[in-house]
Amino acid sequence: MTPLTSAAPVADRAPVELSPTAVLLDLDGTITDSAPAITSAIAESLAAFGYPAQTPEQLLRHVGPPIRDGLLELAGVSETDLEAVVEHYRTIYAERMLDVSLYPGVPELIRVLHAAGMPLALATSKMRHMAVPILEHAGLAQYFTVIAGATADESRSTKADIVEDALAGLTAAGIDTSRAVMVGDRHHDVDGATTHGIPAVLVRWGYSRPGEEVGAFGVVHDAAELAAVLGVVRG
Protein backbone atom coordinates (compact mmCIF):
# COMPACT_ATOMS: atom_id res chain seq x y z
CA MET A 1 0.00 0.00 0.00
CA THR A 2 1.14 3.55 -0.69
CA PRO A 3 1.93 5.55 2.48
CA LEU A 4 -0.60 8.32 3.04
CA THR A 5 1.99 11.05 3.27
CA SER A 6 3.65 10.26 -0.04
CA ALA A 7 0.69 9.65 -2.29
CA ALA A 8 0.02 12.31 -4.89
CA PRO A 9 -3.51 13.72 -5.26
CA VAL A 10 -5.43 12.34 -8.23
CA ALA A 11 -8.33 14.43 -9.52
CA ASP A 12 -11.61 12.60 -10.16
CA ARG A 13 -10.12 9.17 -9.74
CA ALA A 14 -10.11 6.93 -6.71
CA PRO A 15 -6.79 6.86 -4.86
CA VAL A 16 -4.99 3.64 -4.08
CA GLU A 17 -6.34 1.64 -1.17
CA LEU A 18 -5.58 3.27 2.17
CA SER A 19 -5.05 1.62 5.53
CA PRO A 20 -6.54 4.20 7.92
CA THR A 21 -6.49 3.92 11.69
CA ALA A 22 -9.62 6.13 11.93
CA VAL A 23 -12.11 7.70 9.53
CA LEU A 24 -13.66 11.15 9.89
CA LEU A 25 -16.90 11.70 7.97
CA ASP A 26 -18.68 14.89 6.97
CA LEU A 27 -22.49 14.91 7.31
CA ASP A 28 -24.25 17.14 4.74
CA GLY A 29 -23.50 15.91 1.24
CA THR A 30 -21.60 12.88 2.49
CA ILE A 31 -24.04 10.92 4.67
CA THR A 32 -27.26 12.92 4.28
CA ASP A 33 -28.76 14.60 1.23
CA SER A 34 -29.73 17.67 3.22
CA ALA A 35 -29.82 20.19 0.39
CA PRO A 36 -33.63 20.45 0.08
CA ALA A 37 -34.02 21.26 3.79
CA ILE A 38 -31.12 23.71 3.88
CA THR A 39 -31.73 25.53 0.61
CA SER A 40 -35.46 25.96 1.21
CA ALA A 41 -34.79 27.44 4.65
CA ILE A 42 -32.18 29.79 3.22
CA ALA A 43 -34.48 30.88 0.39
CA GLU A 44 -37.31 31.64 2.80
CA SER A 45 -35.01 33.53 5.15
CA LEU A 46 -33.55 35.69 2.39
CA ALA A 47 -37.05 36.49 1.15
CA ALA A 48 -38.21 37.40 4.65
CA PHE A 49 -35.51 40.07 4.87
CA GLY A 50 -35.95 41.38 1.35
CA TYR A 51 -32.85 39.92 -0.26
CA PRO A 52 -32.94 38.90 -3.94
CA ALA A 53 -33.98 35.34 -4.73
CA GLN A 54 -31.16 32.97 -5.63
CA THR A 55 -31.22 30.27 -8.27
CA PRO A 56 -31.20 26.60 -7.21
CA GLU A 57 -27.53 26.40 -8.22
CA GLN A 58 -26.67 29.46 -6.13
CA LEU A 59 -28.55 28.06 -3.13
CA LEU A 60 -26.63 24.79 -3.34
CA ARG A 61 -23.39 26.64 -2.64
CA HIS A 62 -24.65 27.26 0.91
CA VAL A 63 -24.60 23.53 1.71
CA GLY A 64 -21.33 22.77 3.45
CA PRO A 65 -19.73 26.00 4.66
CA PRO A 66 -20.66 27.67 7.96
CA ILE A 67 -24.03 29.39 7.56
CA ARG A 68 -22.71 32.88 8.36
CA ASP A 69 -19.96 32.60 5.74
CA GLY A 70 -22.48 31.54 3.10
CA LEU A 71 -24.95 34.31 3.87
CA LEU A 72 -22.27 36.99 3.85
CA GLU A 73 -20.21 35.83 0.89
CA LEU A 74 -22.77 34.11 -1.32
CA ALA A 75 -26.03 35.93 -0.61
CA GLY A 76 -24.76 39.43 0.17
CA VAL A 77 -26.44 39.62 3.57
CA SER A 78 -25.25 42.68 5.46
CA GLU A 79 -23.47 42.49 8.79
CA THR A 80 -26.39 44.46 10.25
CA ASP A 81 -28.94 41.83 9.21
CA LEU A 82 -26.77 38.76 9.65
CA GLU A 83 -27.74 37.61 13.13
CA ALA A 84 -31.46 38.07 12.50
CA VAL A 85 -31.26 36.15 9.20
CA VAL A 86 -29.29 33.34 10.84
CA GLU A 87 -31.82 33.07 13.65
CA HIS A 88 -34.70 33.04 11.16
CA TYR A 89 -32.96 30.35 9.09
CA ARG A 90 -32.25 28.15 12.10
CA THR A 91 -35.85 28.35 13.30
CA ILE A 92 -37.11 27.17 9.92
CA TYR A 93 -34.38 24.58 9.42
CA ALA A 94 -34.91 23.01 12.85
CA GLU A 95 -38.44 22.12 11.79
CA ARG A 96 -37.30 20.16 8.74
CA MET A 97 -33.73 19.04 9.48
CA LEU A 98 -34.74 15.42 10.08
CA ASP A 99 -36.53 15.23 6.74
CA VAL A 100 -33.46 14.17 4.77
CA SER A 101 -32.52 11.10 2.77
CA LEU A 102 -29.35 9.06 3.10
CA TYR A 103 -27.02 8.48 0.18
CA PRO A 104 -27.16 4.97 -1.31
CA GLY A 105 -24.78 2.55 0.32
CA VAL A 106 -23.41 5.00 2.88
CA PRO A 107 -25.32 3.76 5.98
CA GLU A 108 -24.35 0.19 5.08
CA LEU A 109 -20.71 1.21 4.72
CA ILE A 110 -20.76 2.95 8.11
CA ARG A 111 -22.09 -0.25 9.69
CA VAL A 112 -19.46 -2.37 7.92
CA LEU A 113 -16.66 -0.06 9.03
CA HIS A 114 -17.90 -0.19 12.60
CA ALA A 115 -18.23 -3.98 12.54
CA ALA A 116 -14.67 -4.22 11.21
CA GLY A 117 -13.43 -2.24 14.22
CA MET A 118 -12.73 1.02 12.37
CA PRO A 119 -13.10 4.02 14.71
CA LEU A 120 -15.41 6.64 13.22
CA ALA A 121 -15.83 10.34 13.97
CA LEU A 122 -18.32 12.80 12.56
CA ALA A 123 -16.77 16.14 11.58
CA THR A 124 -19.49 18.53 10.43
CA SER A 125 -19.78 22.30 10.21
CA LYS A 126 -23.36 21.92 11.40
CA MET A 127 -23.91 22.70 15.07
CA ARG A 128 -23.31 19.57 17.11
CA HIS A 129 -26.66 19.81 18.89
CA MET A 130 -28.32 19.53 15.46
CA ALA A 131 -26.01 16.84 14.09
CA VAL A 132 -26.63 14.42 16.97
CA PRO A 133 -30.43 14.08 16.48
CA ILE A 134 -29.97 13.80 12.71
CA LEU A 135 -27.62 10.84 13.18
CA GLU A 136 -29.91 9.37 15.81
CA HIS A 137 -32.92 9.69 13.52
CA ALA A 138 -30.94 7.92 10.79
CA GLY A 139 -30.04 5.11 13.20
CA LEU A 140 -26.32 5.80 12.85
CA ALA A 141 -25.24 7.70 15.98
CA GLN A 142 -24.16 4.56 17.83
CA TYR A 143 -21.47 3.80 15.26
CA PHE A 144 -19.50 6.99 15.96
CA THR A 145 -16.94 7.23 18.74
CA VAL A 146 -16.93 11.03 18.39
CA ILE A 147 -19.52 13.45 17.02
CA ALA A 148 -17.82 16.80 16.43
CA GLY A 149 -19.59 19.87 15.13
CA ALA A 150 -19.75 23.61 15.54
CA THR A 151 -20.22 24.74 19.12
CA ALA A 152 -23.41 26.52 20.14
CA ASP A 153 -21.51 29.78 20.66
CA GLU A 154 -19.67 29.19 17.36
CA SER A 155 -16.30 29.70 18.99
CA ARG A 156 -15.42 26.48 17.15
CA SER A 157 -16.96 26.62 13.70
CA THR A 158 -14.39 26.31 10.91
CA LYS A 159 -13.76 22.90 9.38
CA ALA A 160 -10.17 23.04 10.66
CA ASP A 161 -11.54 23.58 14.20
CA ILE A 162 -13.94 20.69 13.86
CA VAL A 163 -11.40 18.27 12.41
CA GLU A 164 -9.10 19.20 15.29
CA ASP A 165 -11.88 18.50 17.81
CA ALA A 166 -12.71 15.17 16.15
CA LEU A 167 -9.07 14.07 16.24
CA ALA A 168 -8.75 15.18 19.86
CA GLY A 169 -11.87 13.22 20.80
CA LEU A 170 -10.57 10.09 19.12
CA THR A 171 -7.19 10.47 20.83
CA ALA A 172 -8.90 10.93 24.20
CA ALA A 173 -10.72 7.65 23.55
CA GLY A 174 -7.38 5.90 23.11
CA ILE A 175 -7.61 5.66 19.32
CA ASP A 176 -4.59 5.88 17.03
CA THR A 177 -5.07 8.85 14.69
CA SER A 178 -1.65 8.64 13.01
CA ARG A 179 -3.29 7.53 9.76
CA ALA A 180 -6.68 9.19 10.08
CA VAL A 181 -8.56 9.99 6.86
CA MET A 182 -11.20 12.66 6.23
CA VAL A 183 -14.13 11.90 3.90
CA GLY A 184 -16.25 14.79 2.66
CA ASP A 185 -17.82 16.45 -0.35
CA ARG A 186 -16.58 20.06 -0.30
CA HIS A 187 -13.26 21.88 -0.44
CA HIS A 188 -13.84 22.88 3.19
CA ASP A 189 -13.37 19.21 4.11
CA VAL A 190 -10.18 19.01 2.06
CA ASP A 191 -8.82 22.24 3.51
CA GLY A 192 -9.72 21.32 7.10
CA ALA A 193 -8.03 17.94 6.78
CA THR A 194 -4.94 19.39 5.12
CA THR A 195 -4.55 21.89 7.96
CA HIS A 196 -4.00 18.95 10.29
CA GLY A 197 -1.86 16.90 7.95
CA ILE A 198 -4.37 14.18 7.16
CA PRO A 199 -5.51 13.14 3.68
CA ALA A 200 -9.01 13.84 2.43
CA VAL A 201 -11.09 11.72 0.08
CA LEU A 202 -13.66 13.80 -1.81
CA VAL A 203 -16.99 12.14 -2.58
CA ARG A 204 -18.70 13.19 -5.79
CA TRP A 205 -22.26 12.28 -4.77
CA GLY A 206 -22.57 15.43 -2.65
CA TYR A 207 -22.43 19.13 -3.50
CA SER A 208 -18.90 19.72 -4.76
CA ARG A 209 -18.27 21.86 -7.80
CA PRO A 210 -15.46 21.37 -10.32
CA GLY A 211 -12.13 22.25 -8.75
CA GLU A 212 -13.06 21.42 -5.17
CA GLU A 213 -11.04 18.22 -5.42
CA VAL A 214 -7.79 20.22 -5.53
CA GLY A 215 -5.64 19.11 -2.61
CA ALA A 216 -7.60 15.93 -2.01
CA PHE A 217 -5.84 12.59 -1.87
CA GLY A 218 -8.38 11.29 -4.36
CA VAL A 219 -12.00 11.25 -5.47
CA VAL A 220 -14.68 8.55 -5.25
CA HIS A 221 -18.04 8.36 -6.98
CA ASP A 222 -20.05 5.87 -4.93
CA ALA A 223 -20.03 4.03 -1.61
CA ALA A 224 -18.57 0.86 -3.13
CA GLU A 225 -15.58 2.80 -4.41
CA LEU A 226 -15.13 4.47 -1.03
CA ALA A 227 -15.27 1.08 0.68
CA ALA A 228 -12.49 -0.17 -1.59
CA VAL A 229 -10.37 2.90 -0.89
CA LEU A 230 -10.79 2.44 2.86
CA GLY A 231 -9.75 -1.19 2.55
CA VAL A 232 -13.00 -2.86 3.56
CA VAL A 233 -15.04 -5.47 1.75
CA ARG A 234 -18.78 -4.99 1.87
CA GLY A 235 -20.67 -8.19 2.34
mmCIF file of C-alpha atoms in Angstrom:
data_model
loop_
_atom_site.group_PDB
_atom_site.id
_atom_site.type_symbol
_atom_site.label_atom_id
_atom_site.label_comp_id
_atom_site.label_asym_id
_atom_site.label_seq_id
_atom_site.Cartn_x
_atom_site.Cartn_y
_atom_site.Cartn_z
ATOM 1 C CA MET A 1 0.000 0.000 0.000
ATOM 2 C CA THR A 2 1.143 3.555 -0.688
ATOM 3 C CA PRO A 3 1.928 5.552 2.480
ATOM 4 C CA LEU A 4 -0.595 8.315 3.040
ATOM 5 C CA THR A 5 1.988 11.049 3.273
ATOM 6 C CA SER A 6 3.654 10.264 -0.038
ATOM 7 C CA ALA A 7 0.692 9.650 -2.287
ATOM 8 C CA ALA A 8 0.016 12.310 -4.891
ATOM 9 C CA PRO A 9 -3.514 13.719 -5.260
ATOM 10 C CA VAL A 10 -5.428 12.335 -8.234
ATOM 11 C CA ALA A 11 -8.331 14.428 -9.521
ATOM 12 C CA ASP A 12 -11.610 12.604 -10.161
ATOM 13 C CA ARG A 13 -10.122 9.173 -9.741
ATOM 14 C CA ALA A 14 -10.109 6.926 -6.712
ATOM 15 C CA PRO A 15 -6.794 6.857 -4.855
ATOM 16 C CA VAL A 16 -4.991 3.637 -4.078
ATOM 17 C CA GLU A 17 -6.344 1.641 -1.167
ATOM 18 C CA LEU A 18 -5.581 3.271 2.165
ATOM 19 C CA SER A 19 -5.051 1.624 5.533
ATOM 20 C CA PRO A 20 -6.535 4.200 7.921
ATOM 21 C CA THR A 21 -6.493 3.919 11.690
ATOM 22 C CA ALA A 22 -9.616 6.132 11.931
ATOM 23 C CA VAL A 23 -12.111 7.700 9.533
ATOM 24 C CA LEU A 24 -13.662 11.149 9.889
ATOM 25 C CA LEU A 25 -16.898 11.698 7.967
ATOM 26 C CA ASP A 26 -18.677 14.887 6.967
ATOM 27 C CA LEU A 27 -22.490 14.912 7.311
ATOM 28 C CA ASP A 28 -24.253 17.145 4.743
ATOM 29 C CA GLY A 29 -23.501 15.911 1.238
ATOM 30 C CA THR A 30 -21.597 12.881 2.494
ATOM 31 C CA ILE A 31 -24.043 10.923 4.665
ATOM 32 C CA THR A 32 -27.257 12.925 4.276
ATOM 33 C CA ASP A 33 -28.760 14.602 1.228
ATOM 34 C CA SER A 34 -29.729 17.666 3.219
ATOM 35 C CA ALA A 35 -29.819 20.192 0.390
ATOM 36 C CA PRO A 36 -33.628 20.455 0.083
ATOM 37 C CA ALA A 37 -34.019 21.258 3.791
ATOM 38 C CA ILE A 38 -31.118 23.707 3.884
ATOM 39 C CA THR A 39 -31.734 25.529 0.614
ATOM 40 C CA SER A 40 -35.463 25.962 1.205
ATOM 41 C CA ALA A 41 -34.789 27.441 4.647
ATOM 42 C CA ILE A 42 -32.177 29.795 3.220
ATOM 43 C CA ALA A 43 -34.482 30.884 0.387
ATOM 44 C CA GLU A 44 -37.314 31.636 2.803
ATOM 45 C CA SER A 45 -35.006 33.534 5.149
ATOM 46 C CA LEU A 46 -33.548 35.692 2.387
ATOM 47 C CA ALA A 47 -37.050 36.493 1.152
ATOM 48 C CA ALA A 48 -38.210 37.397 4.648
ATOM 49 C CA PHE A 49 -35.508 40.068 4.868
ATOM 50 C CA GLY A 50 -35.954 41.380 1.349
ATOM 51 C CA TYR A 51 -32.854 39.923 -0.259
ATOM 52 C CA PRO A 52 -32.944 38.898 -3.944
ATOM 53 C CA ALA A 53 -33.979 35.338 -4.725
ATOM 54 C CA GLN A 54 -31.162 32.968 -5.630
ATOM 55 C CA THR A 55 -31.221 30.267 -8.265
ATOM 56 C CA PRO A 56 -31.199 26.599 -7.206
ATOM 57 C CA GLU A 57 -27.531 26.398 -8.217
ATOM 58 C CA GLN A 58 -26.675 29.456 -6.126
ATOM 59 C CA LEU A 59 -28.552 28.063 -3.130
ATOM 60 C CA LEU A 60 -26.627 24.791 -3.339
ATOM 61 C CA ARG A 61 -23.393 26.645 -2.637
ATOM 62 C CA HIS A 62 -24.653 27.258 0.913
ATOM 63 C CA VAL A 63 -24.598 23.530 1.709
ATOM 64 C CA GLY A 64 -21.330 22.768 3.446
ATOM 65 C CA PRO A 65 -19.727 26.001 4.656
ATOM 66 C CA PRO A 66 -20.663 27.671 7.957
ATOM 67 C CA ILE A 67 -24.027 29.390 7.561
ATOM 68 C CA ARG A 68 -22.711 32.879 8.357
ATOM 69 C CA ASP A 69 -19.962 32.599 5.743
ATOM 70 C CA GLY A 70 -22.479 31.545 3.103
ATOM 71 C CA LEU A 71 -24.955 34.307 3.866
ATOM 72 C CA LEU A 72 -22.274 36.990 3.851
ATOM 73 C CA GLU A 73 -20.207 35.830 0.890
ATOM 74 C CA LEU A 74 -22.766 34.113 -1.318
ATOM 75 C CA ALA A 75 -26.030 35.929 -0.615
ATOM 76 C CA GLY A 76 -24.757 39.425 0.166
ATOM 77 C CA VAL A 77 -26.442 39.617 3.569
ATOM 78 C CA SER A 78 -25.250 42.683 5.460
ATOM 79 C CA GLU A 79 -23.470 42.491 8.791
ATOM 80 C CA THR A 80 -26.387 44.456 10.246
ATOM 81 C CA ASP A 81 -28.943 41.832 9.210
ATOM 82 C CA LEU A 82 -26.766 38.756 9.646
ATOM 83 C CA GLU A 83 -27.740 37.614 13.133
ATOM 84 C CA ALA A 84 -31.458 38.066 12.496
ATOM 85 C CA VAL A 85 -31.257 36.155 9.197
ATOM 86 C CA VAL A 86 -29.288 33.340 10.841
ATOM 87 C CA GLU A 87 -31.823 33.074 13.652
ATOM 88 C CA HIS A 88 -34.702 33.035 11.161
ATOM 89 C CA TYR A 89 -32.955 30.354 9.092
ATOM 90 C CA ARG A 90 -32.251 28.150 12.099
ATOM 91 C CA THR A 91 -35.846 28.347 13.301
ATOM 92 C CA ILE A 92 -37.112 27.171 9.918
ATOM 93 C CA TYR A 93 -34.375 24.585 9.417
ATOM 94 C CA ALA A 94 -34.915 23.012 12.851
ATOM 95 C CA GLU A 95 -38.441 22.124 11.792
ATOM 96 C CA ARG A 96 -37.297 20.156 8.738
ATOM 97 C CA MET A 97 -33.725 19.040 9.476
ATOM 98 C CA LEU A 98 -34.736 15.419 10.080
ATOM 99 C CA ASP A 99 -36.526 15.232 6.742
ATOM 100 C CA VAL A 100 -33.460 14.173 4.772
ATOM 101 C CA SER A 101 -32.517 11.104 2.775
ATOM 102 C CA LEU A 102 -29.345 9.057 3.102
ATOM 103 C CA TYR A 103 -27.021 8.480 0.175
ATOM 104 C CA PRO A 104 -27.161 4.968 -1.312
ATOM 105 C CA GLY A 105 -24.781 2.547 0.325
ATOM 106 C CA VAL A 106 -23.405 5.004 2.883
ATOM 107 C CA PRO A 107 -25.317 3.763 5.976
ATOM 108 C CA GLU A 108 -24.353 0.194 5.080
ATOM 109 C CA LEU A 109 -20.713 1.213 4.716
ATOM 110 C CA ILE A 110 -20.763 2.947 8.107
ATOM 111 C CA ARG A 111 -22.087 -0.255 9.689
ATOM 112 C CA VAL A 112 -19.463 -2.370 7.916
ATOM 113 C CA LEU A 113 -16.662 -0.058 9.026
ATOM 114 C CA HIS A 114 -17.897 -0.186 12.601
ATOM 115 C CA ALA A 115 -18.226 -3.978 12.536
ATOM 116 C CA ALA A 116 -14.672 -4.218 11.213
ATOM 117 C CA GLY A 117 -13.435 -2.243 14.215
ATOM 118 C CA MET A 118 -12.735 1.017 12.366
ATOM 119 C CA PRO A 119 -13.099 4.016 14.708
ATOM 120 C CA LEU A 120 -15.408 6.643 13.219
ATOM 121 C CA ALA A 121 -15.833 10.340 13.970
ATOM 122 C CA LEU A 122 -18.323 12.797 12.556
ATOM 123 C CA ALA A 123 -16.767 16.136 11.584
ATOM 124 C CA THR A 124 -19.492 18.528 10.429
ATOM 125 C CA SER A 125 -19.784 22.303 10.205
ATOM 126 C CA LYS A 126 -23.363 21.920 11.401
ATOM 127 C CA MET A 127 -23.907 22.696 15.067
ATOM 128 C CA ARG A 128 -23.307 19.574 17.112
ATOM 129 C CA HIS A 129 -26.663 19.809 18.886
ATOM 130 C CA MET A 130 -28.318 19.532 15.455
ATOM 131 C CA ALA A 131 -26.009 16.836 14.090
ATOM 132 C CA VAL A 132 -26.635 14.422 16.972
ATOM 133 C CA PRO A 133 -30.428 14.081 16.476
ATOM 134 C CA ILE A 134 -29.966 13.805 12.711
ATOM 135 C CA LEU A 135 -27.619 10.844 13.177
ATOM 136 C CA GLU A 136 -29.907 9.366 15.815
ATOM 137 C CA HIS A 137 -32.923 9.687 13.523
ATOM 138 C CA ALA A 138 -30.941 7.919 10.793
ATOM 139 C CA GLY A 139 -30.036 5.110 13.203
ATOM 140 C CA LEU A 140 -26.315 5.804 12.851
ATOM 141 C CA ALA A 141 -25.235 7.704 15.983
ATOM 142 C CA GLN A 142 -24.163 4.563 17.833
ATOM 143 C CA TYR A 143 -21.470 3.802 15.265
ATOM 144 C CA PHE A 144 -19.501 6.989 15.960
ATOM 145 C CA THR A 145 -16.936 7.233 18.738
ATOM 146 C CA VAL A 146 -16.931 11.026 18.392
ATOM 147 C CA ILE A 147 -19.518 13.453 17.020
ATOM 148 C CA ALA A 148 -17.823 16.800 16.435
ATOM 149 C CA GLY A 149 -19.593 19.870 15.126
ATOM 150 C CA ALA A 150 -19.748 23.606 15.535
ATOM 151 C CA THR A 151 -20.220 24.742 19.116
ATOM 152 C CA ALA A 152 -23.414 26.516 20.145
ATOM 153 C CA ASP A 153 -21.506 29.783 20.660
ATOM 154 C CA GLU A 154 -19.669 29.193 17.356
ATOM 155 C CA SER A 155 -16.298 29.701 18.987
ATOM 156 C CA ARG A 156 -15.416 26.478 17.150
ATOM 157 C CA SER A 157 -16.960 26.620 13.696
ATOM 158 C CA THR A 158 -14.386 26.311 10.915
ATOM 159 C CA LYS A 159 -13.757 22.900 9.376
ATOM 160 C CA ALA A 160 -10.174 23.039 10.662
ATOM 161 C CA ASP A 161 -11.543 23.579 14.205
ATOM 162 C CA ILE A 162 -13.939 20.685 13.861
ATOM 163 C CA VAL A 163 -11.395 18.272 12.406
ATOM 164 C CA GLU A 164 -9.102 19.202 15.295
ATOM 165 C CA ASP A 165 -11.879 18.499 17.806
ATOM 166 C CA ALA A 166 -12.711 15.166 16.153
ATOM 167 C CA LEU A 167 -9.073 14.074 16.236
ATOM 168 C CA ALA A 168 -8.749 15.178 19.862
ATOM 169 C CA GLY A 169 -11.868 13.222 20.804
ATOM 170 C CA LEU A 170 -10.565 10.094 19.124
ATOM 171 C CA THR A 171 -7.188 10.473 20.829
ATOM 172 C CA ALA A 172 -8.896 10.931 24.203
ATOM 173 C CA ALA A 173 -10.718 7.649 23.552
ATOM 174 C CA GLY A 174 -7.379 5.900 23.111
ATOM 175 C CA ILE A 175 -7.608 5.657 19.316
ATOM 176 C CA ASP A 176 -4.589 5.882 17.029
ATOM 177 C CA THR A 177 -5.066 8.853 14.691
ATOM 178 C CA SER A 178 -1.654 8.635 13.010
ATOM 179 C CA ARG A 179 -3.289 7.532 9.759
ATOM 180 C CA ALA A 180 -6.681 9.190 10.079
ATOM 181 C CA VAL A 181 -8.562 9.987 6.864
ATOM 182 C CA MET A 182 -11.203 12.661 6.233
ATOM 183 C CA VAL A 183 -14.127 11.897 3.904
ATOM 184 C CA GLY A 184 -16.250 14.793 2.660
ATOM 185 C CA ASP A 185 -17.818 16.449 -0.353
ATOM 186 C CA ARG A 186 -16.577 20.056 -0.295
ATOM 187 C CA HIS A 187 -13.265 21.876 -0.436
ATOM 188 C CA HIS A 188 -13.836 22.881 3.194
ATOM 189 C CA ASP A 189 -13.366 19.207 4.111
ATOM 190 C CA VAL A 190 -10.184 19.011 2.061
ATOM 191 C CA ASP A 191 -8.817 22.236 3.514
ATOM 192 C CA GLY A 192 -9.723 21.316 7.099
ATOM 193 C CA ALA A 193 -8.026 17.943 6.779
ATOM 194 C CA THR A 194 -4.937 19.389 5.117
ATOM 195 C CA THR A 195 -4.550 21.886 7.959
ATOM 196 C CA HIS A 196 -3.998 18.952 10.285
ATOM 197 C CA GLY A 197 -1.859 16.901 7.948
ATOM 198 C CA ILE A 198 -4.372 14.182 7.161
ATOM 199 C CA PRO A 199 -5.509 13.135 3.676
ATOM 200 C CA ALA A 200 -9.011 13.842 2.434
ATOM 201 C CA VAL A 201 -11.086 11.718 0.083
ATOM 202 C CA LEU A 202 -13.657 13.801 -1.807
ATOM 203 C CA VAL A 203 -16.991 12.136 -2.578
ATOM 204 C CA ARG A 204 -18.704 13.193 -5.786
ATOM 205 C CA TRP A 205 -22.257 12.284 -4.766
ATOM 206 C CA GLY A 206 -22.567 15.430 -2.649
ATOM 207 C CA TYR A 207 -22.434 19.130 -3.502
ATOM 208 C CA SER A 208 -18.903 19.715 -4.764
ATOM 209 C CA ARG A 209 -18.274 21.856 -7.805
ATOM 210 C CA PRO A 210 -15.456 21.366 -10.319
ATOM 211 C CA GLY A 211 -12.126 22.255 -8.748
ATOM 212 C CA GLU A 212 -13.065 21.423 -5.166
ATOM 213 C CA GLU A 213 -11.040 18.218 -5.416
ATOM 214 C CA VAL A 214 -7.795 20.222 -5.530
ATOM 215 C CA GLY A 215 -5.640 19.110 -2.612
ATOM 216 C CA ALA A 216 -7.601 15.928 -2.013
ATOM 217 C CA PHE A 217 -5.840 12.593 -1.869
ATOM 218 C CA GLY A 218 -8.378 11.288 -4.361
ATOM 219 C CA VAL A 219 -11.998 11.248 -5.474
ATOM 220 C CA VAL A 220 -14.681 8.552 -5.250
ATOM 221 C CA HIS A 221 -18.041 8.359 -6.978
ATOM 222 C CA ASP A 222 -20.052 5.865 -4.933
ATOM 223 C CA ALA A 223 -20.029 4.032 -1.606
ATOM 224 C CA ALA A 224 -18.571 0.864 -3.125
ATOM 225 C CA GLU A 225 -15.584 2.803 -4.414
ATOM 226 C CA LEU A 226 -15.131 4.467 -1.027
ATOM 227 C CA ALA A 227 -15.273 1.076 0.677
ATOM 228 C CA ALA A 228 -12.485 -0.173 -1.589
ATOM 229 C CA VAL A 229 -10.367 2.900 -0.894
ATOM 230 C CA LEU A 230 -10.787 2.438 2.856
ATOM 231 C CA GLY A 231 -9.746 -1.190 2.548
ATOM 232 C CA VAL A 232 -13.004 -2.858 3.559
ATOM 233 C CA VAL A 233 -15.038 -5.473 1.755
ATOM 234 C CA ARG A 234 -18.784 -4.991 1.870
ATOM 235 C CA GLY A 235 -20.672 -8.186 2.343
#
